Every structure is written in C-alpha cells, then in structure tokens.
Tab-separated table of C-alpha atoms in Angstrom:
chain	number	residue	atom	x	y	z
A	1	LYS	CA	69.740	65.871	-31.894
A	2	HIS	CA	71.544	69.034	-32.962
A	3	PRO	CA	70.399	72.487	-34.123
A	4	PHE	CA	72.363	72.385	-37.390
A	5	ARG	CA	71.055	71.344	-40.776
A	6	ASP	CA	72.905	68.661	-42.716
A	7	LEU	CA	74.387	71.221	-45.095
A	8	VAL	CA	75.744	73.316	-42.218
A	9	ARG	CA	77.310	70.262	-40.579
A	10	LEU	CA	79.008	69.273	-43.839
A	11	LYS	CA	80.398	72.790	-44.271
A	12	LEU	CA	81.723	72.828	-40.710
A	13	ASN	CA	83.407	69.466	-41.176
A	14	ALA	CA	85.006	70.571	-44.451
A	15	MET	CA	86.200	73.771	-42.805
A	16	ARG	CA	87.764	71.831	-39.932
A	17	LEU	CA	89.593	69.568	-42.371
A	18	GLU	CA	90.978	72.328	-44.589
A	19	SER	CA	91.376	75.310	-42.259
A	20	ARG	CA	94.804	76.406	-41.087
A	21	LEU	CA	95.878	75.935	-37.499
A	22	THR	CA	96.104	79.241	-35.659
A	23	GLY	CA	98.277	80.238	-32.753
A	24	GLU	CA	101.590	79.872	-34.585
A	25	SER	CA	103.642	82.284	-36.645
A	26	PRO	CA	103.456	81.561	-39.511
A	27	PRO	CA	100.363	79.418	-39.026
A	28	ARG	CA	100.630	75.799	-40.039
A	29	GLU	CA	98.265	74.336	-42.577
A	30	ASN	CA	95.930	71.414	-42.356
A	31	LEU	CA	94.746	69.091	-45.126
A	32	LYS	CA	94.887	70.612	-48.621
A	33	ILE	CA	92.243	68.431	-50.206
A	34	GLN	CA	91.901	70.385	-53.457
A	35	ARG	CA	95.656	70.427	-53.962
A	36	TYR	CA	95.861	66.688	-53.309
A	37	ILE	CA	93.124	66.099	-55.884
A	38	GLY	CA	94.889	68.347	-58.401
A	39	ARG	CA	98.122	66.420	-58.002
A	40	GLY	CA	96.399	63.070	-58.284
A	41	TRP	CA	97.064	61.990	-54.709
A	42	LEU	CA	93.319	61.857	-54.067
A	43	LEU	CA	90.668	60.847	-56.569
A	44	GLY	CA	87.965	62.870	-54.849
A	45	CYS	CA	86.485	63.963	-51.557
A	46	PHE	CA	82.752	64.439	-51.244
A	47	PRO	CA	79.962	63.603	-48.796
A	48	LEU	CA	77.561	60.767	-49.489
A	49	HIS	CA	74.056	61.545	-50.665
A	50	ASN	CA	71.088	61.308	-48.381
A	51	LEU	CA	68.808	59.055	-50.426
A	52	ARG	CA	65.733	60.048	-48.438
A	53	GLU	CA	66.340	63.747	-49.062
A	54	ILE	CA	67.145	63.087	-52.727
A	55	LYS	CA	63.833	61.295	-53.167
A	56	ARG	CA	61.961	64.079	-51.408
A	57	LEU	CA	63.660	66.718	-53.557
A	58	GLU	CA	62.859	64.746	-56.703
A	59	VAL	CA	59.175	64.620	-55.793
A	60	ILE	CA	59.094	68.348	-55.037
A	61	TRP	CA	60.932	69.189	-58.252
A	62	GLN	CA	58.439	67.238	-60.365
A	63	LYS	CA	55.503	69.066	-58.792
A	64	PHE	CA	56.777	72.492	-59.812
A	65	PRO	CA	55.723	73.910	-63.196
A	66	TRP	CA	58.341	73.998	-65.889
A	67	VAL	CA	58.701	77.779	-65.585
A	68	SER	CA	59.964	77.584	-61.995
A	69	GLN	CA	62.163	75.446	-59.796
A	70	PRO	CA	62.272	74.729	-56.043
A	71	LEU	CA	65.337	76.892	-55.581
A	72	ASN	CA	65.060	77.030	-51.798
A	73	GLU	CA	64.956	73.239	-51.532
A	74	VAL	CA	67.891	72.930	-53.932
A	75	LYS	CA	69.852	75.428	-51.843
A	76	GLU	CA	69.073	73.585	-48.616
A	77	TYR	CA	70.442	70.313	-49.989
A	78	PHE	CA	73.210	71.208	-52.457
A	79	GLY	CA	74.290	74.555	-51.044
A	80	GLU	CA	74.073	78.190	-52.064
A	81	LYS	CA	76.423	77.967	-55.057
A	82	ILE	CA	74.492	75.141	-56.703
A	83	GLY	CA	71.253	76.940	-55.879
A	84	LEU	CA	72.496	80.075	-57.640
A	85	TYR	CA	73.516	77.956	-60.628
A	86	PHE	CA	69.982	76.596	-61.026
A	87	ALA	CA	68.602	80.097	-60.481
A	88	PHE	CA	70.706	81.338	-63.393
A	89	VAL	CA	69.674	78.375	-65.569
A	90	GLU	CA	66.027	79.174	-64.890
A	91	HIS	CA	66.544	82.871	-65.645
A	92	TYR	CA	68.555	82.182	-68.812
A	93	THR	CA	66.082	79.599	-70.116
A	94	MET	CA	63.165	81.953	-69.675
A	95	PHE	CA	64.969	84.713	-71.552
A	96	LEU	CA	65.905	82.345	-74.378
A	97	LEU	CA	62.208	82.025	-75.189
A	98	MET	CA	62.147	85.630	-76.391
A	99	PRO	CA	64.693	85.325	-79.250
A	100	ALA	CA	63.343	81.861	-80.035
A	101	VAL	CA	59.804	83.159	-80.575
A	102	VAL	CA	61.102	85.847	-82.930
A	103	GLY	CA	64.007	83.956	-84.473
A	104	ILE	CA	62.152	80.825	-85.613
A	105	PRO	CA	59.676	82.737	-87.852
A	106	LEU	CA	62.517	84.829	-89.251
A	107	GLN	CA	64.540	81.724	-90.071
A	108	VAL	CA	61.505	80.195	-91.772
A	109	ALA	CA	61.088	83.385	-93.790
A	110	VAL	CA	64.740	83.275	-94.862
A	111	LEU	CA	64.347	79.677	-96.036
A	112	VAL	CA	61.094	80.381	-97.854
A	113	LEU	CA	62.405	83.512	-99.543
A	114	ASN	CA	65.811	81.906	-100.113
A	115	ASP	CA	67.380	85.233	-99.181
A	116	TYR	CA	70.245	85.056	-96.696
A	117	SER	CA	70.763	88.822	-96.932
A	118	ALA	CA	67.241	89.810	-95.891
A	119	PRO	CA	66.996	93.372	-94.524
A	120	PHE	CA	65.422	92.239	-91.251
A	121	LEU	CA	68.433	90.112	-90.257
A	122	PRO	CA	70.602	93.102	-89.159
A	123	LEU	CA	67.694	94.367	-87.049
A	124	PHE	CA	67.333	90.971	-85.450
A	125	SER	CA	71.079	90.885	-84.736
A	126	PHE	CA	70.881	94.308	-83.099
A	127	SER	CA	67.908	93.197	-81.019
A	128	LEU	CA	69.944	90.209	-79.798
A	129	GLY	CA	72.585	92.591	-78.471
A	130	VAL	CA	69.923	94.571	-76.601
A	131	TRP	CA	68.430	91.304	-75.353
A	132	ALA	CA	71.788	90.154	-73.992
A	133	VAL	CA	72.306	93.416	-72.083
A	134	CYS	CA	68.798	93.302	-70.605
A	135	MET	CA	69.189	89.638	-69.678
A	136	LEU	CA	72.447	90.264	-67.816
A	137	GLN	CA	71.197	93.366	-66.012
A	138	LEU	CA	68.002	91.666	-64.889
A	139	TRP	CA	70.012	88.641	-63.788
A	140	LYS	CA	72.140	90.889	-61.582
A	141	ARG	CA	68.983	92.166	-59.910
A	142	PHE	CA	67.602	88.659	-59.487
A	143	GLU	CA	70.963	87.403	-58.168
A	144	LYS	CA	71.103	90.178	-55.566
A	145	THR	CA	67.549	89.386	-54.511
A	146	VAL	CA	68.274	85.686	-54.098
A	147	ALA	CA	71.557	86.408	-52.297
A	148	PHE	CA	69.743	88.719	-49.869
A	149	GLU	CA	67.036	86.130	-49.189
A	150	TRP	CA	69.636	83.417	-48.600
A	151	GLY	CA	71.880	85.579	-46.422
A	152	MET	CA	74.758	85.666	-48.913
A	153	THR	CA	75.262	89.428	-49.210
A	154	GLU	CA	78.586	89.169	-47.349
A	155	PHE	CA	79.481	85.704	-48.601
A	156	LYS	CA	82.833	86.760	-50.065
A	157	ASP	CA	83.839	88.524	-46.851
A	158	GLY	CA	83.362	85.349	-44.823
A	159	GLU	CA	84.586	82.904	-47.423
A	160	GLN	CA	87.440	80.671	-46.354
A	161	GLU	CA	90.766	81.100	-48.081
A	162	ARG	CA	91.564	78.360	-50.556
A	163	PRO	CA	93.728	75.700	-48.865
A	164	ASP	CA	95.870	75.278	-52.008
A	165	PHE	CA	96.650	78.994	-52.192
A	166	LYS	CA	100.428	79.500	-52.339
A	167	ALA	CA	101.470	82.807	-50.841
A	168	ASN	CA	104.530	84.551	-49.454
A	169	TYR	CA	104.923	85.423	-45.783
A	170	GLN	CA	106.172	88.767	-44.631
A	171	ASP	CA	106.736	90.418	-41.267
A	172	SER	CA	103.974	92.693	-40.106
A	173	TYR	CA	104.576	96.415	-40.576
A	174	ILE	CA	102.851	97.094	-37.266
A	175	ASP	CA	104.731	95.055	-34.659
A	176	GLY	CA	107.110	92.977	-36.780
A	177	SER	CA	106.207	89.766	-34.992
A	178	SER	CA	103.207	88.349	-36.803
A	179	TYR	CA	103.006	87.280	-40.416
A	180	PHE	CA	100.588	88.140	-43.133
A	181	ARG	CA	100.127	86.401	-46.457
A	182	TYR	CA	100.289	88.052	-49.854
A	183	PHE	CA	100.558	86.979	-53.455
A	184	ASP	CA	103.728	87.872	-55.324
A	185	THR	CA	103.183	90.917	-57.541
A	186	ARG	CA	105.512	89.570	-60.237
A	187	LYS	CA	103.456	86.393	-60.481
A	188	GLN	CA	100.294	88.465	-60.704
A	189	TRP	CA	101.629	90.435	-63.671
A	190	SER	CA	102.925	87.239	-65.260
A	191	TYR	CA	99.524	85.541	-65.081
A	192	PHE	CA	97.803	88.739	-66.233
A	193	SER	CA	100.115	89.073	-69.250
A	194	GLN	CA	99.558	85.446	-70.210
A	195	SER	CA	95.793	85.923	-70.012
A	196	ILE	CA	95.922	89.040	-72.182
A	197	LEU	CA	98.061	87.215	-74.750
A	198	VAL	CA	95.693	84.245	-74.926
A	199	VAL	CA	92.623	86.482	-75.265
A	200	ALA	CA	94.313	88.530	-77.992
A	201	LEU	CA	95.267	85.387	-79.939
A	202	LEU	CA	91.710	84.067	-79.689
A	203	ASN	CA	90.337	87.395	-80.946
A	204	VAL	CA	92.701	87.293	-83.904
A	205	LEU	CA	91.626	83.720	-84.602
A	206	VAL	CA	87.930	84.680	-84.584
A	207	LEU	CA	88.540	87.656	-86.870
A	208	GLY	CA	90.559	85.429	-89.206
A	209	ILE	CA	87.737	82.892	-89.413
A	210	ILE	CA	85.185	85.617	-90.181
A	211	ALA	CA	87.453	87.151	-92.815
A	212	SER	CA	88.048	83.743	-94.424
A	213	ILE	CA	84.282	83.209	-94.748
A	214	TYR	CA	83.890	86.453	-96.671
A	215	VAL	CA	86.953	85.761	-98.825
A	216	MET	CA	85.612	82.306	-99.699
A	217	ARG	CA	82.174	83.719	-100.428
A	218	PHE	CA	83.462	86.360	-102.859
A	219	SER	CA	85.862	83.926	-104.514
A	220	ILE	CA	83.143	81.401	-105.427
A	221	ARG	CA	80.295	83.861	-106.016
A	222	ASP	CA	80.852	84.092	-109.740
A	223	SER	CA	80.802	80.331	-110.250
A	224	VAL	CA	77.916	79.236	-108.004
A	225	GLY	CA	75.916	82.433	-107.505
A	226	ASP	CA	75.526	84.853	-104.618
A	227	GLU	CA	72.990	82.891	-102.553
A	228	SER	CA	74.783	79.567	-102.861
A	229	SER	CA	78.167	81.150	-102.181
A	230	GLN	CA	76.947	82.557	-98.860
A	231	TYR	CA	75.525	79.196	-97.841
A	232	MET	CA	78.643	77.261	-98.857
A	233	ALA	CA	81.035	79.728	-97.216
A	234	SER	CA	79.119	79.591	-93.933
C-alpha cells in the first residue's frame, strides 16, 4: 500500500514523463506528449478509468439534488480542473434560472401583444447586463472559496511548464554559466497583433450584421408593415 491517492499517483507519473532532466546546461527535455499529439505522432495519452470508482461516483452523483453536485468527489477522481469546470456549470446553471423566470413571461407577453418593440424589452436587456456582472463577480468569489478549500491558491506558482513550450536560451546575467528560458519578444508582439486584428475583424462583422438587420427592416417596412418587417429582418 502507498499513502498517495490514485489522482496524485497519475499526476506524479505524468510529471515524470514530461518533466525536463535537470543537472545539465541547458537542461535536456523528456517526452513532449502534447507536442507529439499535436503533430499527429500520437493519437492520445490518457490513464484508464477505474470502473469501480466510476460506478461509485455515478451512485453518489444520482443521490445529490439537482441544485448541487458532489464537487469534492468529482475533484478527487477527475482532478481540480475538471472539478472547477463542474463548479462553474453548477453556478452558471443556477444563475440562468433568474433570467429564465423573468424572460419567459416577457416573451409570452410579446407574442400575445404582437409588439416586438415593447417598452419593457430595453429594461430587460439592461437587467441582463447587470445579471451578467453579478454572475461573474459572484463566480469569482465562489471560485476563490473552492480553490482555497482544495488547496489551489498557489496552483499557478507550482504548475509545471508546458513540455511543448518553445523558448530561447540565454546566458545568466548573474554568473554567465547557467541558462534561463524566455519567450521571444518579437513573437509575443506578433501573436498579440494577430489577436487584435482577428478581434477587430470579428467586431466589424458583428456590427455589419446588426446594421444589415436594421437596413433590411426599414427597406421592407413599407411593404409588409412594421411588426412583420422586424420579425422578417431578425
């Protein structure tokens, strides 16, 4: 027997496979599993499921009410990242009930009144913006709470460097003998500029689609009427 849980043993094995060998300058690298998968040399690398634990987790999950999930059990089997994912899904689903409770009656009222320009729709849109801000801020609090309970407050500080990270080596400014790794500044600005360009093009595309809806609505309003033109343009 050993003092480590199955999840800890799997993490240690993965770290041993992908970690770089120390004691050399520059240090040599071990298996780059993610890079091999990205290049198609490997189809995948993952541990096998423990069917007994899967069955136990399934039974526990079915016993919980629909408003909650066994997040601790999920974390113990799938890991902290998957546990945080299900924590966010639970938080997001619960908050979606709020606009659903208000939005469904409003949509019914719009259909009954046949008025797609009802005065309460802008107020509902504004409330959705406030709802989104509150949802994100409360999620940050919940995330910090879960991270503290799971011992993940310094997770980024102890996270292993990606094995497929391509960096440049440079002599140390202190003694000139050792090497340290850094990412090329020119590549950083290149990737940043490409991201800004893509985001700007997508914003222009969204604005163009919105503008085209209004142009189509006003162009056919005289022939089919105001209410039908809004429905057809949308």
